[in-house]
Coordinates of C-alpha atoms in Angstrom, one line a residue:
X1 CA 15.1 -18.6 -25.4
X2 CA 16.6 -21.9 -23.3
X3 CA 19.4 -21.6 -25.1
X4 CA 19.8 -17.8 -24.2
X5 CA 19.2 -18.5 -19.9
X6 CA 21.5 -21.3 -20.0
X7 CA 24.7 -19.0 -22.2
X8 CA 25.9 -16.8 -19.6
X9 CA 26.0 -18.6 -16.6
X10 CA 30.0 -19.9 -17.4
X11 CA 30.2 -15.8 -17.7
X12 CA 29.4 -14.9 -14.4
X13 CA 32.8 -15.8 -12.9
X14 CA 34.7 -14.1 -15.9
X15 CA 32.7 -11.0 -15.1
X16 CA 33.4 -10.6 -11.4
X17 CA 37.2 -10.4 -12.3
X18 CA 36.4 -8.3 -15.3
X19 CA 33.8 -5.5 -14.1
X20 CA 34.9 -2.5 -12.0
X21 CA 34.0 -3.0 -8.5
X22 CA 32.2 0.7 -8.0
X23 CA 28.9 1.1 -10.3
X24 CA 29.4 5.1 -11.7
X25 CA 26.6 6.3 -10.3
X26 CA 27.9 5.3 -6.5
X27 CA 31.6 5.5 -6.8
X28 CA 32.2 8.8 -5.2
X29 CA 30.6 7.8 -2.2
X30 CA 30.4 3.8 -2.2
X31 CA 30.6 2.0 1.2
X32 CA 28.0 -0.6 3.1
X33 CA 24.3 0.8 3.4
X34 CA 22.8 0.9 6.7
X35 CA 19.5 -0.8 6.6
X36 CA 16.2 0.4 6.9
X37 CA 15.7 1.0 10.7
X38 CA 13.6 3.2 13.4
X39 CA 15.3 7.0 13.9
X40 CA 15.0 8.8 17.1
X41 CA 16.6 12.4 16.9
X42 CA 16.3 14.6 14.1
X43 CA 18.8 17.3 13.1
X44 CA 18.1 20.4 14.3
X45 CA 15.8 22.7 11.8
X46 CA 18.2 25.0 10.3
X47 CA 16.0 27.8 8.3
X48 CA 14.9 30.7 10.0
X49 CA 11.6 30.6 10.6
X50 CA 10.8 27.0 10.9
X51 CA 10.3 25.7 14.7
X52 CA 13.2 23.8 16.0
X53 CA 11.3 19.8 16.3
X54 CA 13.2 17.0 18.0
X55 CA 12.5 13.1 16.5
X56 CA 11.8 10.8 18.9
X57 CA 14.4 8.2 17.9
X58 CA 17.7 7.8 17.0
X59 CA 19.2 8.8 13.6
X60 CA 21.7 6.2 11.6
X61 CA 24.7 7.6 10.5
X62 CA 24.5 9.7 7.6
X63 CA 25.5 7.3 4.8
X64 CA 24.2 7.9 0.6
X65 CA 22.1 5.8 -0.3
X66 CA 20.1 5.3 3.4
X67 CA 16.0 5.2 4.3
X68 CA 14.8 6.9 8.0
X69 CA 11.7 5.1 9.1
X70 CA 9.6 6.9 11.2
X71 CA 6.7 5.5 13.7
X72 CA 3.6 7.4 13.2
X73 CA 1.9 8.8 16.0
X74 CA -1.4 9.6 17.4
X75 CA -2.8 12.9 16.2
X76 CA -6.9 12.2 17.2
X77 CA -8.6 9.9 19.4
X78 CA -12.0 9.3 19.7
X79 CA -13.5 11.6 23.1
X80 CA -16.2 8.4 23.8
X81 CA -13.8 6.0 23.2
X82 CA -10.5 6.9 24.2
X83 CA -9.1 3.7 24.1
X84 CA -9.7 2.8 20.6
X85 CA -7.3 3.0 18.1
X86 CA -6.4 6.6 16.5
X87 CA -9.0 7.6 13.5
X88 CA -5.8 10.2 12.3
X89 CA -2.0 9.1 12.8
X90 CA 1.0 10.9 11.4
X91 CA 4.2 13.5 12.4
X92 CA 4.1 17.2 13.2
X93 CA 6.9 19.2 11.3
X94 CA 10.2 18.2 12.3
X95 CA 13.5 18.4 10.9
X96 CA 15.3 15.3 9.9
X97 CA 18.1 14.0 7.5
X98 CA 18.2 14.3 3.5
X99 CA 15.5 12.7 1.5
X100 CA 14.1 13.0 -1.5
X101 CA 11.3 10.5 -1.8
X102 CA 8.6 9.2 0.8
X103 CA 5.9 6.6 1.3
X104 CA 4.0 4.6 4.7
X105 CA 4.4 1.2 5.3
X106 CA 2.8 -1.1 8.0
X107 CA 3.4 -4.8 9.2
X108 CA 0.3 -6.6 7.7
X109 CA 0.6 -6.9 3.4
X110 CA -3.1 -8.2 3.4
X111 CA -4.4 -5.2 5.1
X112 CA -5.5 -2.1 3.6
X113 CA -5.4 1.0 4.5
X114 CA -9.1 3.1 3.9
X115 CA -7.9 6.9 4.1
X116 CA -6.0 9.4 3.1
X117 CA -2.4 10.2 3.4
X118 CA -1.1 13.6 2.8
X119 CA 2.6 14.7 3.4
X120 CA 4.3 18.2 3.3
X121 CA 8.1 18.6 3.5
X122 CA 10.8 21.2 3.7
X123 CA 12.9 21.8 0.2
X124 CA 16.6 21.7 1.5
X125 CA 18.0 24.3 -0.6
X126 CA 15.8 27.2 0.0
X127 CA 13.6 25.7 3.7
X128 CA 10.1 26.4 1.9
X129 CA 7.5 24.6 2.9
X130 CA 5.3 22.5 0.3
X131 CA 1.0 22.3 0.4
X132 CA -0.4 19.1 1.2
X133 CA 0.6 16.4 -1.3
X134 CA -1.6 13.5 -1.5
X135 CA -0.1 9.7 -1.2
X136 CA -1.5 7.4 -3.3
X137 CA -2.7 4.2 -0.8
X138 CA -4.1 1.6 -2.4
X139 CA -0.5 0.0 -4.0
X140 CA -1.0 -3.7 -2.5
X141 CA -2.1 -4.6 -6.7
X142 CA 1.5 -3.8 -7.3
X143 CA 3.5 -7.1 -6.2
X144 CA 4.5 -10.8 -6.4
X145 CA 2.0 -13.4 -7.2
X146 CA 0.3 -15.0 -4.1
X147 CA 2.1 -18.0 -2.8
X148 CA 5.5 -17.3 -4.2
X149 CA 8.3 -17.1 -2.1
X150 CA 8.6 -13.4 -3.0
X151 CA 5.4 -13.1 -1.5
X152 CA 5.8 -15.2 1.1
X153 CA 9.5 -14.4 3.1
X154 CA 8.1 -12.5 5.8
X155 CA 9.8 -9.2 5.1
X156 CA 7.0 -8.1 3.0
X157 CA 5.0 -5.1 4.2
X158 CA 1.7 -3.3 2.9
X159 CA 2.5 0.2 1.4
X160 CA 1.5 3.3 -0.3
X161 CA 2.6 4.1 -3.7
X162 CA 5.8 6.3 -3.1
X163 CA 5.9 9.8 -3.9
X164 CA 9.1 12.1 -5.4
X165 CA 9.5 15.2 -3.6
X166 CA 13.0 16.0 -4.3
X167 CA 15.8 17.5 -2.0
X168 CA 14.5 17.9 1.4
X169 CA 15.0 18.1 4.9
X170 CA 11.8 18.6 7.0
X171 CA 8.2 16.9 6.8
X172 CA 4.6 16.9 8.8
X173 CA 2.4 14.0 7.6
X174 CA -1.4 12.8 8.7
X175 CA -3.1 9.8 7.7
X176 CA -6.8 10.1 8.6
X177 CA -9.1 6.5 8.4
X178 CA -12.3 7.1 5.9
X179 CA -15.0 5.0 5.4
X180 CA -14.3 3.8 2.0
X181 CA -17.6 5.5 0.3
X182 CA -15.7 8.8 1.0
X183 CA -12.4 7.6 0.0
X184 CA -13.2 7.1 -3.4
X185 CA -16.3 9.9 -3.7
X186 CA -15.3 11.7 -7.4
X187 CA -17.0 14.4 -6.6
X188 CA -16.3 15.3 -3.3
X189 CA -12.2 14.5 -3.3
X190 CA -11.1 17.4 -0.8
X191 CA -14.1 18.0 1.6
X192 CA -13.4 17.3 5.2
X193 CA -16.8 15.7 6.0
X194 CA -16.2 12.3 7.2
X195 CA -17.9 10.3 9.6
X196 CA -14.6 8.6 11.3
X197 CA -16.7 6.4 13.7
X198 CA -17.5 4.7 10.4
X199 CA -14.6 4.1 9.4
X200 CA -12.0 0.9 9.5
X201 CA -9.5 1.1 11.8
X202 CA -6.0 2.3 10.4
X203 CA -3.4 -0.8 9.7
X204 CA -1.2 -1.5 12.6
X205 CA 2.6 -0.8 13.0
X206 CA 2.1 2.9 10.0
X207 CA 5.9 4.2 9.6
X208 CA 6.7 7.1 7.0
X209 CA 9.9 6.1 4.9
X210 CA 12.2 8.9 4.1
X211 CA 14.6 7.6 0.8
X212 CA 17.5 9.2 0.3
X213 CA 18.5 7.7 -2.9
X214 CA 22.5 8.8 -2.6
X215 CA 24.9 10.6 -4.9
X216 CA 24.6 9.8 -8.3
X217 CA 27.5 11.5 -8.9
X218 CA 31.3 9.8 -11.6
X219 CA 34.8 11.3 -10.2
X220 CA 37.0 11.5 -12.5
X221 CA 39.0 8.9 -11.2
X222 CA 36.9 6.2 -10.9
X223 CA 35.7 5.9 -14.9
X224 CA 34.5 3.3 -15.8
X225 CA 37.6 1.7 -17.4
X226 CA 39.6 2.7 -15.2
X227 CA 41.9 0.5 -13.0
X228 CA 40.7 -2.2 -10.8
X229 CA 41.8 -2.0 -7.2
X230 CA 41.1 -4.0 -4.0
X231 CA 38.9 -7.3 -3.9
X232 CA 35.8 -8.5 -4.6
X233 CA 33.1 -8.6 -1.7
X234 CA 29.4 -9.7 -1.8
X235 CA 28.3 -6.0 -3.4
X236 CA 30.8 -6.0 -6.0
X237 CA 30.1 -9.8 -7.3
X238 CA 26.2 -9.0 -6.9
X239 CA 26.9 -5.8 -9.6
X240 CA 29.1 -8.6 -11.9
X241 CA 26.2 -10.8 -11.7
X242 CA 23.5 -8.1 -12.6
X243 CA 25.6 -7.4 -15.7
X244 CA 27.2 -9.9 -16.7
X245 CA 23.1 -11.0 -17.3
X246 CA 23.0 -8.9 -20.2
X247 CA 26.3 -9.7 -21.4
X248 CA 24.9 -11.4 -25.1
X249 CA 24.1 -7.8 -25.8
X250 CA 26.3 -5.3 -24.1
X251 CA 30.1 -5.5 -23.0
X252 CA 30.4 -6.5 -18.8
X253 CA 30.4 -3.7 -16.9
X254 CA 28.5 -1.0 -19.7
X255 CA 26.1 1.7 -18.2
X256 CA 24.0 1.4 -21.8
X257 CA 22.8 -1.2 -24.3
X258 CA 23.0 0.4 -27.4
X259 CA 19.9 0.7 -29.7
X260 CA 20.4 -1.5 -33.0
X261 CA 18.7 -0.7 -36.8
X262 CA 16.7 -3.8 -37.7
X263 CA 18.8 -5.6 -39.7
X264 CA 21.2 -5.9 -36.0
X265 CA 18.1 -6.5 -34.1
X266 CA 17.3 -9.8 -36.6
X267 CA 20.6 -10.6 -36.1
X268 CA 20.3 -10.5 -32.5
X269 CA 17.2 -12.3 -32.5
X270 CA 18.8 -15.5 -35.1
X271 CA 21.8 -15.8 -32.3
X272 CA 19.3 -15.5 -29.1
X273 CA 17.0 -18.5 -30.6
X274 CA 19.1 -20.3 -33.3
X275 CA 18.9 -23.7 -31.2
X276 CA 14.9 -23.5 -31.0
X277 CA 14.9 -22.9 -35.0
X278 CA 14.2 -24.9 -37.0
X279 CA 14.8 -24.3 -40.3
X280 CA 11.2 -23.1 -42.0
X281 CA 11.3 -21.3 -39.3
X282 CA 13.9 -18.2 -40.1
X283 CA 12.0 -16.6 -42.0
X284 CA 13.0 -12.5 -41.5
X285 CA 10.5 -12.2 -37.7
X286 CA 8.6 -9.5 -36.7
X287 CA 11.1 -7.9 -34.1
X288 CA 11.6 -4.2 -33.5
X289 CA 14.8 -2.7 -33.7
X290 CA 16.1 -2.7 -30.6
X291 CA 16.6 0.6 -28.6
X292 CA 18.8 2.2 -26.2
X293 CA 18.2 1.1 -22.7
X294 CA 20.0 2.6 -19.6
X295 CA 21.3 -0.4 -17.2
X296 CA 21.2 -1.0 -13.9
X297 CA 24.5 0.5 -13.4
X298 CA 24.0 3.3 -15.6
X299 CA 21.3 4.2 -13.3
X300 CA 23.7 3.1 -10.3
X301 CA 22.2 0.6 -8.8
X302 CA 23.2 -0.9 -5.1
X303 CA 23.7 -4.1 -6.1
X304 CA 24.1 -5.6 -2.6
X305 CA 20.5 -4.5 -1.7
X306 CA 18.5 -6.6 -3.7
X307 CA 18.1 -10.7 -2.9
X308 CA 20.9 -12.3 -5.2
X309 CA 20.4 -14.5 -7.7
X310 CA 17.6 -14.7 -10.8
X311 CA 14.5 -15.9 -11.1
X312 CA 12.5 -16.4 -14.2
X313 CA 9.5 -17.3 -15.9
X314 CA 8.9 -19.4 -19.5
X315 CA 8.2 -17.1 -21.8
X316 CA 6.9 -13.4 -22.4
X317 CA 3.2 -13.3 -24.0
X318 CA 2.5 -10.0 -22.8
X319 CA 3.5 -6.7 -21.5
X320 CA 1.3 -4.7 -18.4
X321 CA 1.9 -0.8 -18.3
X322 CA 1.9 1.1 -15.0
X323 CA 2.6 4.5 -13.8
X324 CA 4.6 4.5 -10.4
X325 CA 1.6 7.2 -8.9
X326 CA 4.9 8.9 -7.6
X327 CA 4.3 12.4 -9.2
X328 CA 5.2 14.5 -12.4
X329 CA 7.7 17.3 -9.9
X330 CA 10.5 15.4 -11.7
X331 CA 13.5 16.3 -14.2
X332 CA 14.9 13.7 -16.2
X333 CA 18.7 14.4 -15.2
X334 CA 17.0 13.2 -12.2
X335 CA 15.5 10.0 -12.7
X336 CA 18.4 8.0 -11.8
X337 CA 18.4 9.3 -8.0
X338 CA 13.9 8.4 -8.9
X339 CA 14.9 5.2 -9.6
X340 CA 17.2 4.2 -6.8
X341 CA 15.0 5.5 -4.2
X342 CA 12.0 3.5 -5.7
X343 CA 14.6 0.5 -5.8
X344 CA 15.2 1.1 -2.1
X345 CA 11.6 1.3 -1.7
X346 CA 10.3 -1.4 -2.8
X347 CA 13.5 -3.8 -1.7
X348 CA 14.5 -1.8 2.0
X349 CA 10.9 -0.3 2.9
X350 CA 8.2 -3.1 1.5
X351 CA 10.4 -6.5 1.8
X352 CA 10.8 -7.1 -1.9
X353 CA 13.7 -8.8 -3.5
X354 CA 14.0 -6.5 -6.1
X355 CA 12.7 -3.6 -7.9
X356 CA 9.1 -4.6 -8.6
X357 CA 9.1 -3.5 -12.6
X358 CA 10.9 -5.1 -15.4
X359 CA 11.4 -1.4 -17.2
X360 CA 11.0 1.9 -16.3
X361 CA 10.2 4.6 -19.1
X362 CA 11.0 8.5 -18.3
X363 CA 9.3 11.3 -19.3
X364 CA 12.0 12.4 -22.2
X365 CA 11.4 8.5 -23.4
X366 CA 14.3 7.5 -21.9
X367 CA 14.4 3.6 -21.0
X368 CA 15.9 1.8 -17.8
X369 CA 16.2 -2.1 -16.9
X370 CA 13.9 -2.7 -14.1
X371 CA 14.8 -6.0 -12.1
X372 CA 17.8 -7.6 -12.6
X373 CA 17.7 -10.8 -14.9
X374 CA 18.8 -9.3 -18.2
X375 CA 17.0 -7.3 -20.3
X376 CA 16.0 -9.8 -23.3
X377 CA 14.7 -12.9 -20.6
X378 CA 11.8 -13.5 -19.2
X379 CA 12.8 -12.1 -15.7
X380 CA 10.0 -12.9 -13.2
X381 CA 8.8 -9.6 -11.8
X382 CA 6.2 -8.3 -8.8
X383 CA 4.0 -5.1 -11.0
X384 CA 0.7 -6.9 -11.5
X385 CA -0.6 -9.0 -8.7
X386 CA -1.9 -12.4 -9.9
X387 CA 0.1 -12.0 -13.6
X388 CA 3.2 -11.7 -13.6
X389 CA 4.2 -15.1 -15.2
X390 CA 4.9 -15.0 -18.8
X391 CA 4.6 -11.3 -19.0
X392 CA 6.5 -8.1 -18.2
X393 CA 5.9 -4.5 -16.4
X394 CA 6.4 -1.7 -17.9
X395 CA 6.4 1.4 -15.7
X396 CA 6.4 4.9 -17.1
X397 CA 7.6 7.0 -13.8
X398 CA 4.5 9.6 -12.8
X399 CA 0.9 10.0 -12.2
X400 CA -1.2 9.6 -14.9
X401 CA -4.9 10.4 -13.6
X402 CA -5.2 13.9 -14.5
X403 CA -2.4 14.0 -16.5
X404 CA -1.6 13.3 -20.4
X405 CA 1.5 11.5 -20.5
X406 CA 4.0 12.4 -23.3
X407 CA 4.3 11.6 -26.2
X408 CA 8.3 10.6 -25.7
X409 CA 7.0 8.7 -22.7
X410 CA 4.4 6.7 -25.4
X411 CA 6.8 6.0 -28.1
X412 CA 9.7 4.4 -25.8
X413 CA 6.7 2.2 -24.6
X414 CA 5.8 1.3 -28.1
X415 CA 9.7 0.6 -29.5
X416 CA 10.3 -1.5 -25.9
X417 CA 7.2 -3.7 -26.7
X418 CA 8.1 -4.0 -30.3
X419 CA 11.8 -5.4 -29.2
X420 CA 10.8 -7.4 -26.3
X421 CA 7.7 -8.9 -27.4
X422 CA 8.8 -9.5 -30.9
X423 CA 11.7 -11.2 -29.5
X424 CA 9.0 -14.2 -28.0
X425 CA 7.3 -13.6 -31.4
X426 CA 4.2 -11.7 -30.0
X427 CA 2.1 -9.3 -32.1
X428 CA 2.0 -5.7 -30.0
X429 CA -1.9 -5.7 -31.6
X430 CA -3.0 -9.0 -30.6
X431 CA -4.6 -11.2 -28.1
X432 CA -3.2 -13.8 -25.7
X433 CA -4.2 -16.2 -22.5
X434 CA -2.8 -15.8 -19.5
X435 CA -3.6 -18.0 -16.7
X436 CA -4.6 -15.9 -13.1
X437 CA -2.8 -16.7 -9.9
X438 CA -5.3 -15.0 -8.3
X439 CA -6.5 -11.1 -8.1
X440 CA -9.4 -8.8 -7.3
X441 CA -10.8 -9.1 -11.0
X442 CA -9.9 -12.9 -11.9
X443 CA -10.2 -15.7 -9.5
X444 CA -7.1 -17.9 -9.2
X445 CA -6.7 -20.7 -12.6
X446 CA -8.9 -18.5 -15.0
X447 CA -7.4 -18.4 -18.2
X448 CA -7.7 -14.5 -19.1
X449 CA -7.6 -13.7 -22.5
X450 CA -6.1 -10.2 -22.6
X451 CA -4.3 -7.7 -24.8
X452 CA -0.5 -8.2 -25.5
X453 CA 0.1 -5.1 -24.3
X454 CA -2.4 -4.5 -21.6
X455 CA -3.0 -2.2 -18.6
X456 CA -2.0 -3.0 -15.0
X457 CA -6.2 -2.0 -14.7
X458 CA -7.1 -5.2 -17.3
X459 CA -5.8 -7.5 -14.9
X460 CA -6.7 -6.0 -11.4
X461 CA -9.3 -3.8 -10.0
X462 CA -7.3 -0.6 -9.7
X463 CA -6.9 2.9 -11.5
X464 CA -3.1 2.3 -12.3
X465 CA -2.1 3.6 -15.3
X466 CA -4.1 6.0 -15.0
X467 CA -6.9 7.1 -17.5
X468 CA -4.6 9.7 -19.4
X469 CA -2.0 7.2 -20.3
X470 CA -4.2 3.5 -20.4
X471 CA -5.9 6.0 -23.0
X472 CA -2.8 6.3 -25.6
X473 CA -2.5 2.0 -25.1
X474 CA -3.9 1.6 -28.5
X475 CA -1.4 4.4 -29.9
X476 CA 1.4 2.8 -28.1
X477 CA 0.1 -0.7 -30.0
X478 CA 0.0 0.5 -33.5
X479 CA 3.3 2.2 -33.5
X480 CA 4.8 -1.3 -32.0
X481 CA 3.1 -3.3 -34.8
X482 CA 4.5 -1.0 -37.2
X483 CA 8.1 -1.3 -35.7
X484 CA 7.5 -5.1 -36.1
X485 CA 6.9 -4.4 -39.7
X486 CA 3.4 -6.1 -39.7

């Protein structure tokens, strides 16, 4: 695959002058995004019924695409110690801005946070209030490898997994501190019993993110081969750089790759590697056919958010599943606003330079490229701490605990591992090494030997996938296999 990184960097000036300076999904309402930053003042509630609340800070602008970060507050103190820190920190209900998608971040990314965090919000269209939705908060396995300059910039933050709400425009959140024997008690998950004077105190500097991922909406006039106008600017050559990564497999500027039959795929495959082949070596390979996969700007990404530039690692020898613990309240004509408010997320609210995940996999088995790179390399990602060189993430968007995931949802995981994987000539049913940089379950230099398409759980402590879909792994390897042809 040298051959392949090294093709498309003489392509990247071509592509600025060639790709439309507005990605579809943003064109309506493009212009600079604020940054993530403190709000004071809330807009006033405006359903009947609902108590008129007041923010504390100031609001930014309203712009699409824009996060509110809110400073938790104390709910409880401790009546013997009053000077302590707070055992229970959140928001009362308040009205604020548009969002549709929230998490809690604090300052230190090697603390935890032992406890629970439960949200409710406000739908915007008809001002009912939800129940209490529960925040997944242990997300710290999902991130960049320990010592890389990912991990290591200073913007990073800990967080909780986000969570989807959709539309809305009020919320009340609490985060209460439990001694971690409660915190993960099975059999006990909602009682109220908690000895908080046991417990460790909350992480410092808790703010609740509100993304509002933007309009995802075309007009008609700004197609996407329609004229270009104006200049380029920084956002506008980051977008020609994200695509003109794929551009071996998709014209400059396209909101889809298009799926191939195999015969294409092999094709494909021959013309990525012909300089490493050597002649007893092109024999017909076990690659899947290739499928449709939704790009970066078919899914409207902000290009100028991320860090600029690629980075990469040698080779792809295996692939790690997640679910984004973000909730199944989701259509799939909405995914693209899902995506670009976990994109914001994880780039705006946690300090990453990307999105974290090299793919993202819908509930209707729809596809999406993850981090930016280009679809068929070996883009270093940040899904599963301590492994993410030489492998991918693969994150099928929901929570997967209690829930079976579908079977769409399986075989888009199976026909992306058969393509990807078959392209670095990697057998979906097999074994391979990976060495640890480090995690909860491997120290740092093991060499783990680990399926090729693995759990995020088989390489850290943690419950991500989820039972219900780490369960259907060894569907999802026999149907890759077989698209392989082996």
């Amino acid at each position: 695959m040298r051959g392949f990184l090294a093709s498309s960097i003489g392509v990247t000036c071509a592509a600025a002058l060639a790709l439309p300076l507005t990605p579809p999904a943003l064109a309506a309402t493009a212009r600079p995004v604020p940054t993530t930053e403190a709000v004071t003042a809330a807009r006033p509630a405006s359903h009947a019924g609902t108590p008129a609340t007041t923010d504390r800070r100031a609001i930014e602008p309203h712009a699409p695409g824009s996060t509110q970060s809110l400073p938790l507050e104390p709910l409880t103190r401790n009546r013997a110690t009053p000077t302590a820190p707070a055992t229970e920190q959140g928001l009362t209900r308040r009205a604020v801005r548009h969002f549709s998608l929230v998490g809690v971040v604090w300052d230190d990314p090697e603390a935890e946070l032992h406890g629970r965090v439960q949200v409710r919000t406000r739908a915007a269209g008809t001002g009912t209030w939800s129940g209490w939705q529960d925040v997944e908060t242990h997300h710290a396995d999902h991130a960049a490898d320990p010592g890389t300059p990912e991990s290591t910039s200073g913007r990073v933050r800990g967080a909780t997994a986000p969570l989807w709400v959709g539309d809305s425009d009020g919320v009340e959140l609490r985060v209460r501190a439990e001694p971690h024997s409660a915190e993960t008690d099975p059999a006990h998950p909602h009682t109220d019993t908690r000895d908080l004077s046991a417990a460790p105190p909350l992480p410092s500097g808790l703010r609740l993110e509100l993304v509002d991922p933007g309009e995802g909406e075309t007009p008609p006039d700004t197609a996407a081969d329609g004229p270009r106008t104006g200049g380029l600017n920084a956002e506008n050559s980051a977008a020609a750089e994200a695509s003109a990564a794929n551009a071996e497999l998709t014209p400059l500027g396209a909101t889809e790759i298009a799926a191939l039959n195999r015969a294409e795929t092999e094709r494909e495959f021959f013309a990525l590697n012909g300089a490493e082949q050597a002649a007893q070596q092109r024999a017909r390979p076990y690659v899947g056919p290739r499928p449709r996969i939704t790009t970066r700007r078919g899914w409207g990404a902000d290009e100028g958010l991320r860090e600029r530039g690629f980075r990469y690692t040698k080779k792809v020898k295996a692939a790690f599943v997640h679910h984004t613990a973000s909730g199944n309240n989701y259509r799939c004509s909405q995914v693209p606003s899902l995506i670009r408010s976990i994109y914001r997320y994880h780039v705006k609210s946690m300090g990453w330079r990307d999105i974290g995940y090299n793919f993202l996999i819908d509930k209707c088995g729809k596809i999406y490229e993850g981090r930016a790179g280009g679809v068929a390399r070996p883009v270093l990602g940040a899904h599963t701490l301590g492994f993410n060189n030489n492998s991918m993430g693969i994150a099928v968007l929901g929570s997967y605990g209690a829930t079976k995931p579908s079977k769409a949802a399986v075989k888009a995981v199976a026909r992306l591992t058969a393509w990807k994987l078959g392209l670095y000539r990697m057998n979906p049913k097999g074994k391979t090494y990976l060495k640890s940089a480090g995690s909860n379950l491997h120290r740092k230099g093991k060499k783990v030997r680990l399926n090729v398409i693995s759990g995020h759980r088989d390489g850290f402590k943690t419950e991500c996938p989820g039972r219900k879909l780490y369960g259907k792994l060894g569907s999802a390897r026999s149907q890759a296999a077989r698209y392989q042809g082996r």
